[in-house]
Coordinates of C-alpha atoms and ligand atoms in Angstrom, one line a residue:
M266 CA 104.5 61.3 116.7
Q267 CA 105.2 64.5 118.6
A268 CA 102.6 66.6 119.9
L269 CA 102.1 70.0 118.3
T270 CA 101.5 73.3 120.2
H271 CA 98.5 75.4 118.9
S272 CA 97.9 79.0 120.2
G273 CA 94.6 78.5 120.9
P274 CA 91.3 79.1 118.5
G275 CA 89.4 82.4 118.6
D276 CA 86.2 82.7 120.2
G277 CA 85.0 85.4 118.1
R278 CA 84.6 88.0 121.2
Q279 CA 88.4 88.5 121.4
P280 CA 89.6 92.0 122.8
R281 CA 90.5 94.4 119.9
P282 CA 94.2 95.5 119.9
A283 CA 95.4 98.9 119.9
R284 CA 95.1 100.8 116.5
L285 CA 98.2 100.9 114.3
E286 CA 100.1 104.1 114.8
G287 CA 103.0 106.0 113.2
S288 CA 103.3 107.0 109.6
D289 CA 103.9 103.6 108.2
W290 CA 100.8 102.2 110.1
W291 CA 99.1 101.2 106.6
R292 CA 101.9 98.6 106.1
G293 CA 100.4 96.4 108.8
A294 CA 97.0 97.0 108.0
V295 CA 94.0 95.0 106.9
G296 CA 91.7 96.6 104.8
Y297 CA 87.8 95.8 104.1
E298 CA 85.9 97.0 101.1
V299 CA 82.4 97.9 101.7
Y300 CA 80.2 98.4 98.5
V301 CA 78.2 100.8 100.3
R302 CA 75.3 100.0 98.2
S303 CA 75.1 96.4 99.2
F304 CA 76.3 96.6 102.8
Q305 CA 73.2 97.9 105.0
D306 CA 70.0 99.9 104.2
T307 CA 68.7 102.1 107.1
D308 CA 65.9 104.1 105.1
G309 CA 64.0 101.2 103.5
D310 CA 64.5 102.1 100.0
G311 CA 66.4 99.0 98.9
V312 CA 69.8 100.8 98.8
G313 CA 72.6 100.6 101.2
D314 CA 73.5 103.8 102.7
L315 CA 76.2 105.6 104.8
A316 CA 74.2 105.4 108.1
G317 CA 74.2 101.6 107.3
V318 CA 77.7 101.4 107.3
T319 CA 78.0 103.3 110.4
Q320 CA 75.7 101.0 112.0
R321 CA 77.9 98.1 111.1
L322 CA 81.0 99.4 112.1
P323 CA 81.1 97.7 115.5
Y324 CA 80.8 94.4 113.4
L325 CA 84.0 95.5 111.2
A326 CA 85.8 96.4 114.4
E327 CA 85.3 93.0 115.9
L328 CA 86.4 91.3 112.7
G329 CA 89.5 93.1 113.4
V330 CA 90.1 95.1 110.2
D331 CA 92.0 98.4 110.3
V332 CA 90.7 100.3 107.2
V333 CA 87.5 100.5 105.8
W334 CA 87.5 101.5 102.0
L335 CA 84.0 103.0 100.9
T336 CA 83.2 102.7 97.3
P337 CA 82.0 106.1 95.9
F338 CA 79.1 107.7 97.7
F339 CA 79.3 111.0 95.9
S340 CA 76.5 112.8 94.0
S341 CA 76.1 110.9 90.9
P342 CA 73.5 110.0 88.3
G343 CA 74.5 106.2 89.1
F344 CA 75.4 105.0 85.6
D345 CA 78.1 103.4 86.8
H346 CA 76.8 102.8 90.4
G347 CA 78.7 105.9 91.8
Y348 CA 82.1 105.7 89.6
D349 CA 80.4 108.6 87.7
V350 CA 80.6 111.4 89.9
S351 CA 78.8 114.6 89.4
D352 CA 80.0 116.5 92.6
Y353 CA 83.1 115.4 94.6
V354 CA 82.2 117.0 97.7
G355 CA 78.8 116.2 97.9
V356 CA 77.0 112.9 99.0
D357 CA 74.4 111.2 96.8
P358 CA 71.1 111.6 98.4
L359 CA 70.4 107.9 97.6
L360 CA 73.2 107.1 100.2
G361 CA 72.8 109.8 102.8
T362 CA 74.2 113.2 103.5
L363 CA 77.2 114.9 104.7
D364 CA 75.9 114.9 108.3
D365 CA 75.7 111.0 107.8
W366 CA 79.5 111.0 106.6
D367 CA 80.3 113.1 109.5
H368 CA 78.7 111.1 111.8
L369 CA 80.3 107.6 110.2
A370 CA 83.9 109.4 110.4
A371 CA 83.3 110.0 114.0
T372 CA 81.9 106.5 115.0
A373 CA 85.0 105.1 113.0
K374 CA 87.4 107.2 115.1
Q375 CA 85.8 106.0 118.4
L376 CA 86.3 102.5 117.2
G377 CA 89.8 102.7 115.9
L378 CA 89.0 102.3 112.3
R379 CA 90.5 104.4 109.4
L380 CA 88.5 105.3 106.5
F381 CA 89.5 105.3 102.7
V382 CA 87.4 107.3 100.3
D383 CA 87.3 106.1 96.8
I384 CA 88.1 108.9 94.7
V385 CA 87.4 108.8 90.7
P386 CA 90.0 110.8 89.0
N387 CA 90.1 109.3 85.5
H388 CA 87.0 110.5 84.7
T389 CA 83.8 112.5 85.8
S390 CA 80.1 112.1 85.2
S391 CA 78.9 113.7 82.1
H392 CA 76.3 115.5 84.6
H393 CA 79.5 117.0 86.4
E394 CA 79.4 121.0 86.2
W395 CA 82.9 120.9 84.6
F396 CA 81.7 118.7 81.7
R397 CA 78.4 120.8 81.1
Q398 CA 80.4 124.1 80.8
A399 CA 83.0 122.0 78.6
V400 CA 80.2 121.3 76.3
A401 CA 78.3 124.7 76.3
D402 CA 81.3 126.6 76.0
P403 CA 84.1 125.3 73.8
T404 CA 86.5 128.3 74.3
G405 CA 85.8 128.3 78.1
P406 CA 88.2 127.4 80.9
F407 CA 86.4 123.9 81.2
R408 CA 86.9 122.8 77.9
D409 CA 90.5 121.6 78.7
Y410 CA 89.7 119.7 81.6
Y411 CA 88.7 116.8 79.3
V412 CA 90.3 114.9 76.3
W413 CA 88.9 116.1 73.0
A414 CA 89.9 115.4 69.5
D415 CA 88.9 116.0 65.8
P416 CA 87.6 113.1 63.9
A417 CA 89.7 110.7 62.0
A418 CA 89.7 111.5 58.1
D419 CA 86.6 109.2 57.7
G420 CA 84.9 111.1 60.1
G421 CA 84.8 108.2 62.9
P422 CA 86.7 108.3 66.1
P423 CA 90.1 110.0 66.1
N424 CA 91.9 106.4 67.0
N425 CA 91.3 102.9 67.6
W426 CA 90.7 103.0 71.8
V427 CA 88.0 101.0 73.1
S428 CA 85.8 101.5 76.2
H429 CA 86.1 99.1 78.9
F430 CA 82.4 98.7 78.5
G431 CA 82.0 98.1 74.9
G432 CA 82.1 100.3 71.7
P433 CA 84.6 102.9 71.0
A434 CA 86.3 105.2 73.6
W435 CA 85.1 108.1 71.9
S436 CA 81.6 109.8 71.5
M437 CA 80.7 112.8 69.6
D438 CA 80.4 116.2 71.6
P439 CA 76.6 116.5 72.4
G440 CA 77.4 120.3 72.1
G441 CA 77.8 120.0 68.3
S442 CA 81.2 121.4 67.9
G443 CA 82.1 118.1 65.6
Q444 CA 85.0 117.1 68.1
Y445 CA 84.7 113.8 70.0
Y446 CA 85.5 113.3 73.6
C447 CA 87.5 110.5 75.1
H448 CA 85.7 107.8 77.7
L449 CA 87.7 105.0 78.7
F450 CA 84.4 103.8 80.3
L451 CA 80.7 104.8 79.6
P452 CA 79.7 107.8 77.3
E453 CA 78.6 109.1 80.5
Q454 CA 82.0 108.9 81.9
P455 CA 84.1 111.6 80.1
D456 CA 87.9 111.3 80.7
L457 CA 89.7 114.3 82.6
N458 CA 92.5 115.8 81.1
W459 CA 95.5 115.4 83.5
A460 CA 97.8 117.1 81.2
N461 CA 96.0 120.4 82.4
P462 CA 97.3 121.6 85.8
A463 CA 94.0 122.8 87.0
V464 CA 92.6 119.4 87.2
M465 CA 95.4 118.6 89.9
D466 CA 94.4 121.7 91.9
E467 CA 90.6 120.5 91.7
F468 CA 91.6 116.9 93.2
A469 CA 94.0 118.4 95.6
A470 CA 91.2 120.6 97.0
I471 CA 88.8 117.4 97.0
M472 CA 91.2 115.4 99.0
R473 CA 91.9 118.0 101.4
F474 CA 87.9 118.6 102.0
W475 CA 87.6 114.9 102.7
C476 CA 90.6 114.8 104.8
D477 CA 89.5 117.7 107.0
R478 CA 86.4 115.7 107.4
G479 CA 88.0 112.5 108.9
A480 CA 89.3 110.6 105.8
D481 CA 92.6 108.9 106.4
G482 CA 93.4 107.9 102.8
F483 CA 92.1 107.3 99.2
R484 CA 91.6 104.4 97.0
I485 CA 92.2 105.7 93.7
D486 CA 90.0 104.4 90.9
V487 CA 91.7 103.5 87.3
A488 CA 95.0 105.0 88.7
H489 CA 96.7 103.3 86.0
G490 CA 94.7 105.5 83.6
L491 CA 95.1 109.0 84.4
T492 CA 97.4 110.6 81.5
K493 CA 97.0 109.7 77.6
D494 CA 99.4 109.9 74.8
P495 CA 99.5 113.4 73.6
A496 CA 99.6 112.5 70.1
L497 CA 96.5 110.0 70.7
R498 CA 98.1 107.1 68.7
D499 CA 96.5 103.8 67.9
N500 CA 96.9 101.1 70.4
P501 CA 98.7 98.0 68.9
V502 CA 96.3 95.1 68.3
L503 CA 96.9 91.8 69.8
R504 CA 94.3 90.2 68.1
E505 CA 91.2 90.3 65.8
V506 CA 88.0 91.6 67.5
H507 CA 84.5 90.1 66.3
A508 CA 81.0 90.6 67.1
G509 CA 79.6 88.9 70.2
M510 CA 82.9 89.2 72.3
H511 CA 82.7 90.3 76.1
P512 CA 83.7 93.8 76.5
M513 CA 86.3 92.7 78.7
E514 CA 87.9 90.2 75.8
V515 CA 87.7 93.3 73.3
F516 CA 89.7 95.5 75.5
A517 CA 91.9 92.6 76.0
S518 CA 92.6 92.6 72.4
F519 CA 94.6 95.7 72.3
Q520 CA 97.9 96.6 74.4
H521 CA 97.0 99.6 76.1
I522 CA 100.2 101.6 75.8
H523 CA 98.7 104.9 74.8
D524 CA 95.7 105.2 76.9
L525 CA 96.8 103.4 80.1
H526 CA 99.8 102.5 82.3
R527 CA 101.9 105.5 81.0
H528 CA 105.1 106.7 82.7
E529 CA 103.6 110.3 83.0
T530 CA 101.0 108.9 85.2
A531 CA 103.7 107.7 88.0
V532 CA 105.1 111.1 87.6
L533 CA 102.0 112.9 88.3
F534 CA 101.2 110.7 91.6
Q535 CA 104.5 112.5 92.8
Q536 CA 102.2 115.5 92.5
W537 CA 99.2 113.7 94.4
R538 CA 101.9 112.5 97.0
T539 CA 102.8 116.2 97.7
A540 CA 99.2 117.3 97.9
V541 CA 98.5 115.0 100.9
A542 CA 101.7 115.4 102.5
D543 CA 100.5 117.4 105.3
L544 CA 97.2 115.6 105.5
D545 CA 99.0 112.3 106.5
A546 CA 96.7 110.6 103.9
V547 CA 97.6 107.2 102.3
L548 CA 97.2 106.6 98.7
V549 CA 96.6 103.4 97.3
G550 CA 96.0 102.9 93.5
E551 CA 94.0 100.6 91.6
M552 CA 96.4 99.3 89.2
D553 CA 95.0 97.3 86.4
T554 CA 98.4 96.1 84.8
R555 CA 100.1 92.7 84.2
D556 CA 103.4 94.7 83.9
V557 CA 105.1 94.4 87.3
D558 CA 107.8 96.8 86.3
R559 CA 105.3 99.5 85.5
F560 CA 103.4 98.8 88.7
A561 CA 106.6 99.1 90.6
E562 CA 107.3 102.4 88.9
Y563 CA 104.2 103.8 90.6
V564 CA 105.3 103.0 94.3
K565 CA 108.7 101.6 94.7
D566 CA 110.3 105.0 95.2
R567 CA 108.0 105.8 98.2
N568 CA 107.4 109.3 96.4
A569 CA 104.4 108.5 94.4
L570 CA 101.5 106.2 95.5
H571 CA 102.1 104.5 99.2
A572 CA 100.8 101.3 97.5
A573 CA 98.8 99.9 94.5
F574 CA 96.5 97.0 94.2
V575 CA 97.9 93.7 92.8
L576 CA 94.7 92.9 90.6
Q577 CA 96.3 90.2 88.7
V578 CA 95.7 87.5 91.4
G579 CA 92.2 88.7 91.7
L580 CA 91.7 88.2 88.0
S581 CA 92.9 84.7 87.6
D582 CA 91.3 81.4 88.2
W583 CA 92.9 78.9 90.6
D584 CA 96.4 78.4 89.4
P585 CA 98.9 78.0 92.3
E586 CA 102.1 77.8 90.4
A587 CA 101.4 81.3 88.2
T588 CA 100.1 82.8 91.4
I589 CA 103.3 82.1 93.5
T590 CA 105.6 83.2 90.6
T591 CA 103.2 86.5 90.1
M592 CA 103.2 87.2 94.0
L593 CA 107.2 87.0 94.3
E594 CA 107.6 89.2 91.4
Y595 CA 105.5 92.0 93.0
Q596 CA 106.9 91.3 96.3
A597 CA 110.4 91.4 94.7
K598 CA 110.1 94.6 92.8
S599 CA 107.4 96.7 94.7
N600 CA 109.6 98.0 97.8
G601 CA 106.7 97.1 99.9
G602 CA 104.1 99.2 98.0
T603 CA 101.6 96.4 97.5
A604 CA 98.0 95.9 98.5
W605 CA 96.9 92.2 98.1
E606 CA 93.3 91.1 97.6
V607 CA 91.8 88.0 96.3
S608 CA 88.6 89.8 94.7
N609 CA 86.8 93.0 94.8
H610 CA 83.3 94.4 93.4
D611 CA 84.7 94.1 89.8
Q612 CA 85.4 90.3 90.0
A613 CA 83.6 86.9 90.6
R614 CA 83.8 85.9 94.1
A615 CA 87.2 84.1 95.1
V616 CA 85.1 81.1 96.5
S617 CA 83.5 80.5 93.3
R618 CA 86.6 81.3 90.8
Y619 CA 88.5 79.0 92.9
G620 CA 86.5 76.1 92.4
G621 CA 83.3 76.8 94.5
G622 CA 82.1 75.2 98.0
E623 CA 84.5 73.9 100.4
V624 CA 87.2 73.6 97.9
G625 CA 86.9 77.3 96.6
L626 CA 86.6 78.4 100.5
R627 CA 89.9 76.5 101.6
R628 CA 91.7 77.7 98.6
T629 CA 90.5 81.4 99.2
L630 CA 91.8 81.1 102.8
A631 CA 95.0 79.5 101.8
L632 CA 95.8 82.2 99.5
T633 CA 94.6 85.1 101.6
T634 CA 96.8 83.8 104.7
L635 CA 99.8 83.7 102.3
M636 CA 99.1 87.2 101.0
G637 CA 99.0 88.4 104.6
A638 CA 102.6 87.3 104.9
F639 CA 103.9 89.7 102.0
D640 CA 104.9 93.2 102.3
G641 CA 102.0 95.8 102.1
M642 CA 98.2 95.7 103.1
L643 CA 95.9 92.9 102.9
F644 CA 92.4 93.8 101.7
L645 CA 89.1 91.7 102.3
Y646 CA 85.9 92.2 100.2
Q647 CA 82.7 92.6 101.9
G648 CA 81.4 88.9 102.3
E649 CA 84.5 87.3 102.3
E650 CA 84.6 86.5 105.8
L651 CA 81.4 84.8 105.4
G652 CA 82.8 82.6 102.5
L653 CA 80.4 84.1 100.1
P654 CA 80.1 82.6 96.7
D655 CA 79.0 84.4 93.6
A656 CA 75.2 85.7 94.1
V657 CA 72.4 84.3 91.7
V658 CA 71.1 87.4 90.3
L659 CA 67.4 87.4 90.1
G660 CA 65.8 90.0 87.8
H661 CA 67.5 92.4 85.6
M662 CA 71.4 93.1 85.5
E663 CA 72.4 96.3 87.0
D664 CA 76.1 96.3 85.8
P665 CA 76.4 98.7 82.9
M666 CA 79.1 96.4 81.5
S667 CA 76.8 93.7 80.9
A668 CA 73.4 95.3 80.8
R669 CA 74.5 97.4 78.0
N670 CA 75.8 94.7 75.7
G671 CA 73.2 92.1 75.7
A672 CA 71.7 89.1 77.7
G673 CA 73.9 86.4 78.8
M674 CA 77.0 88.5 79.4
W675 CA 79.1 87.8 82.5
S676 CA 78.3 90.7 85.3
R677 CA 80.2 92.2 88.0
D678 CA 76.7 91.9 89.8
V679 CA 77.5 88.4 91.0
A680 CA 79.9 90.1 93.2
R681 CA 77.7 92.9 94.5
G682 CA 74.9 91.4 96.2
P683 CA 73.3 92.5 99.6
M684 CA 75.1 91.3 102.4
P685 CA 73.5 88.6 104.4
W686 CA 73.2 89.8 107.8
S687 CA 70.2 87.4 108.7
T688 CA 67.6 85.1 107.7
D689 CA 65.3 88.1 107.6
P690 CA 63.6 88.9 104.3
E691 CA 66.2 90.4 102.1
K692 CA 68.8 89.0 104.1
G693 CA 68.4 91.7 107.0
F694 CA 70.0 94.3 104.9
T695 CA 66.8 96.3 104.0
T696 CA 63.3 96.2 105.0
A697 CA 62.1 97.2 101.4
P698 CA 60.3 94.3 99.8
I699 CA 63.3 93.9 97.3
A700 CA 67.0 95.4 97.3
W701 CA 68.2 97.2 94.5
L702 CA 70.2 94.3 93.3
H703 CA 67.9 91.2 93.7
T704 CA 69.7 88.0 94.6
E705 CA 68.9 84.6 95.7
A706 CA 68.4 84.0 99.4
L707 CA 71.4 81.9 101.0
P708 CA 71.2 79.2 103.4
A709 CA 71.4 80.4 107.3
A710 CA 74.9 79.1 107.7
F711 CA 76.4 81.9 105.4
T712 CA 74.7 84.9 107.3
A713 CA 76.7 87.3 109.7
D714 CA 74.2 86.5 112.5
H715 CA 75.0 82.7 112.4
Q716 CA 78.9 83.0 111.7
T717 CA 79.9 85.4 114.3
D718 CA 78.5 83.2 117.2
A719 CA 79.2 79.9 115.6
A720 CA 82.4 78.2 116.9
H721 CA 84.9 77.3 114.0
S722 CA 83.0 79.5 111.5
T723 CA 84.6 81.2 108.5
W724 CA 84.0 84.5 109.9
Q725 CA 85.9 83.4 113.2
R726 CA 88.9 82.1 111.1
Y727 CA 89.0 85.6 109.4
Q728 CA 88.9 87.4 112.6
Q729 CA 91.9 85.3 113.9
L730 CA 93.6 86.0 110.6
T731 CA 93.1 90.0 110.9
L732 CA 94.3 89.8 114.5
L733 CA 97.5 87.8 113.8
R734 CA 99.1 90.8 112.1
K735 CA 98.4 93.0 115.3
R736 CA 99.4 90.3 117.8
H737 CA 102.6 89.4 115.8
P738 CA 103.6 92.4 114.2
M739 CA 107.2 90.5 113.1
L740 CA 104.6 89.3 110.1
W741 CA 105.0 92.4 108.6
Q742 CA 107.9 94.3 110.2
A743 CA 110.5 91.6 110.1
P744 CA 112.2 91.4 106.5
F745 CA 110.6 89.0 104.2
E746 CA 112.8 85.8 103.7
L747 CA 112.2 83.1 101.2
L748 CA 113.3 80.0 102.8
E749 CA 112.0 77.5 100.3
Q750 CA 110.1 77.5 97.1
G751 CA 108.5 74.7 95.4
P752 CA 106.4 74.9 92.2
T753 CA 103.3 75.3 94.6
H754 CA 104.4 75.7 98.0
L755 CA 106.7 78.4 99.9
V756 CA 108.2 79.0 103.3
V757 CA 108.5 82.7 104.2
G758 CA 110.6 83.7 107.0
R759 CA 109.4 86.8 108.9
G760 CA 112.0 87.0 111.9
S761 CA 111.1 84.1 114.2
L762 CA 107.9 83.5 112.4
R763 CA 107.3 81.1 109.6
V764 CA 104.5 80.9 107.0
V765 CA 104.1 77.6 105.1
A766 CA 101.7 77.7 102.1
N767 CA 100.9 74.5 100.3
L768 CA 99.0 75.6 97.3
G769 CA 99.4 72.2 96.0
T770 CA 97.2 69.1 95.7
E771 CA 99.5 66.8 97.6
P772 CA 100.8 67.0 101.2
V773 CA 104.2 69.0 101.5
A774 CA 106.8 68.0 104.3
V775 CA 108.8 70.9 105.9
P776 CA 111.7 70.7 108.4
A777 CA 109.8 70.6 112.0
A778 CA 112.0 73.5 113.3
H779 CA 109.5 75.8 111.1
V780 CA 106.8 74.9 112.9
G781 CA 107.3 75.0 116.5
T782 CA 103.9 76.8 117.7
V783 CA 100.9 77.0 115.3
L784 CA 99.6 80.5 115.4
F785 CA 97.1 80.1 112.6
E786 CA 96.1 77.8 110.2
S787 CA 93.9 78.4 107.1
A788 CA 92.0 75.1 107.6
D789 CA 91.5 72.9 110.8
H790 CA 94.1 70.0 111.0
S791 CA 96.3 71.2 108.3
V792 CA 99.6 70.4 110.1
R793 CA 100.8 66.8 111.1
V794 CA 104.2 66.2 112.8
D795 CA 106.2 63.3 111.8
G796 CA 109.8 63.1 113.4
A797 CA 112.1 65.5 111.9
H798 CA 109.3 66.9 109.4
V799 CA 105.8 68.6 109.5
W800 CA 103.4 67.7 106.8
I801 CA 101.0 70.3 105.5
S802 CA 97.9 69.4 104.0
P803 CA 97.1 70.3 100.6
E804 CA 95.8 74.0 99.8
C805 CA 96.4 75.3 103.3
T806 CA 98.8 77.9 104.9
V807 CA 99.9 77.5 108.3
V808 CA 101.6 80.6 110.1
A809 CA 103.9 79.2 113.2
A810 CA 106.5 80.2 115.5
T811 CA 109.6 78.3 115.1
A812 CA 110.4 75.5 117.4
T813 CA 113.5 77.5 119.3
T814 CA 112.1 80.9 119.4
D815 CA 109.3 83.0 120.8
A816 CA 107.0 84.6 118.3
G817 CA 107.2 88.7 118.4
Ligands
NOJ950 C1 87.1 100.5 88.6 C2 85.9 100.2 89.4 O1 86.4 99.3 90.5 C3 84.7 99.9 88.7 O2 83.9 99.5 89.4 C4 84.3 101.1 87.8 O3 83.2 100.7 86.8 C5 85.5 101.5 86.8 N1 86.8 101.9 87.6 C6 85.2 103.0 86.3 O4 85.3 103.8 87.2

């Protein structure tokens, strides 16, 4: 049996490579989503805040991420935890002040980190001044900022569109005009009318405001939703809806061709791109579609969004065959405009979705490593680097999607628990007796305190993974070559690098020439040399330099 070379384990205290530069810097970047409310509280009110993010930026720099995406921190009544914005250029006092943002931006810069602001353009809060004016004066200029329609013949909502959070996507004008307004989410989140050019002007100014104050780009909420069918036609019905269905199931019972995923939205993003051209800002859209051609339309010509999140993988349970097929399709059609993630604040945590415990973690790491070999950005969601499973929520649900639809509904809260920094009360997240979202304590082995120091911890493996792209830029710069594909395994070539992913349940043999020096393995001891072949353990991904060449 031949000996295998490893490039050496991470020790958790590795020097941070230089910041990615150039207009295409984002292509090699690893992003990290901070769910601000649950990251770090500094003022003892039980809610995470901007000052808390600043305090923890060195942790993120050490982890090796390049971009920090901050969930909305704007002024908001908080019906959807910040995704209902009442002032796009103000900071929610619960989360801090503009000065706190400035301090955060300055600290990020010093540490070589970039910041993505989560902009929410599909809807505002019903408390936003634009909506108040639209209601108060149906003939005034703000009326047309929103989507209004007369009732159907029976006096009910104008069409069959439903809200993501349950019930119809229409509510009566509180001003008494007799018209309905559209809301694809809560009634407190009225949809903006992107057919009105004034709305684009407003958002161009909002993006300029944040870029002038240090933002490097935007995660665009519901990017697939902005424009609506002008004739407001019914969506085709896919299956019958009945009482007691989860709102997500109800939503999935319609084909969303008239309220979402419209060609006009892709065209609109060309205007967005023009609006940020002189700001060097990067636009990454939330793109909740299973239609890869529609997805590609938003990114492939490089004149609309820079990239979009492939949500499909993160919304599925463990299904290696389907996942590989999906990923290759997005890779082939999107011209590099992809942002990969296994989970975010809207989904069950990957470790739990993929089987829980050691199994779930092994699968999560194998898949994340493979994603890192595909074109585009790779995003981690806070706590992934600690291998966190879904939180057990104690007390009441906070997620409006479940809280408003009755007990027992699956809730996004499971992914939104406070970060377990330490074994202190409330996980070192807050000094308040109880956090805003009360979740069960986790064993000490999950805490950041423990994992940043413990050799071979999950955190250290993620650190090695994030640094891999910087140490071996070939991994994202060299052309993507599909060298071998089985139902549940892949060999990807990137110059002289090889990424061998075995997502199946049996070991897989690949030619030994692929695996000269192992640069990264998603689990220990996942490679075994056997003559002319190398065996890769089940549910493991290995990044290697070929036997004959040096790594780039
Ligand atoms: C997607 C966000 O990620 C989610 O948290 C939010 O509820 C909806 N968009 C509505 O803004």
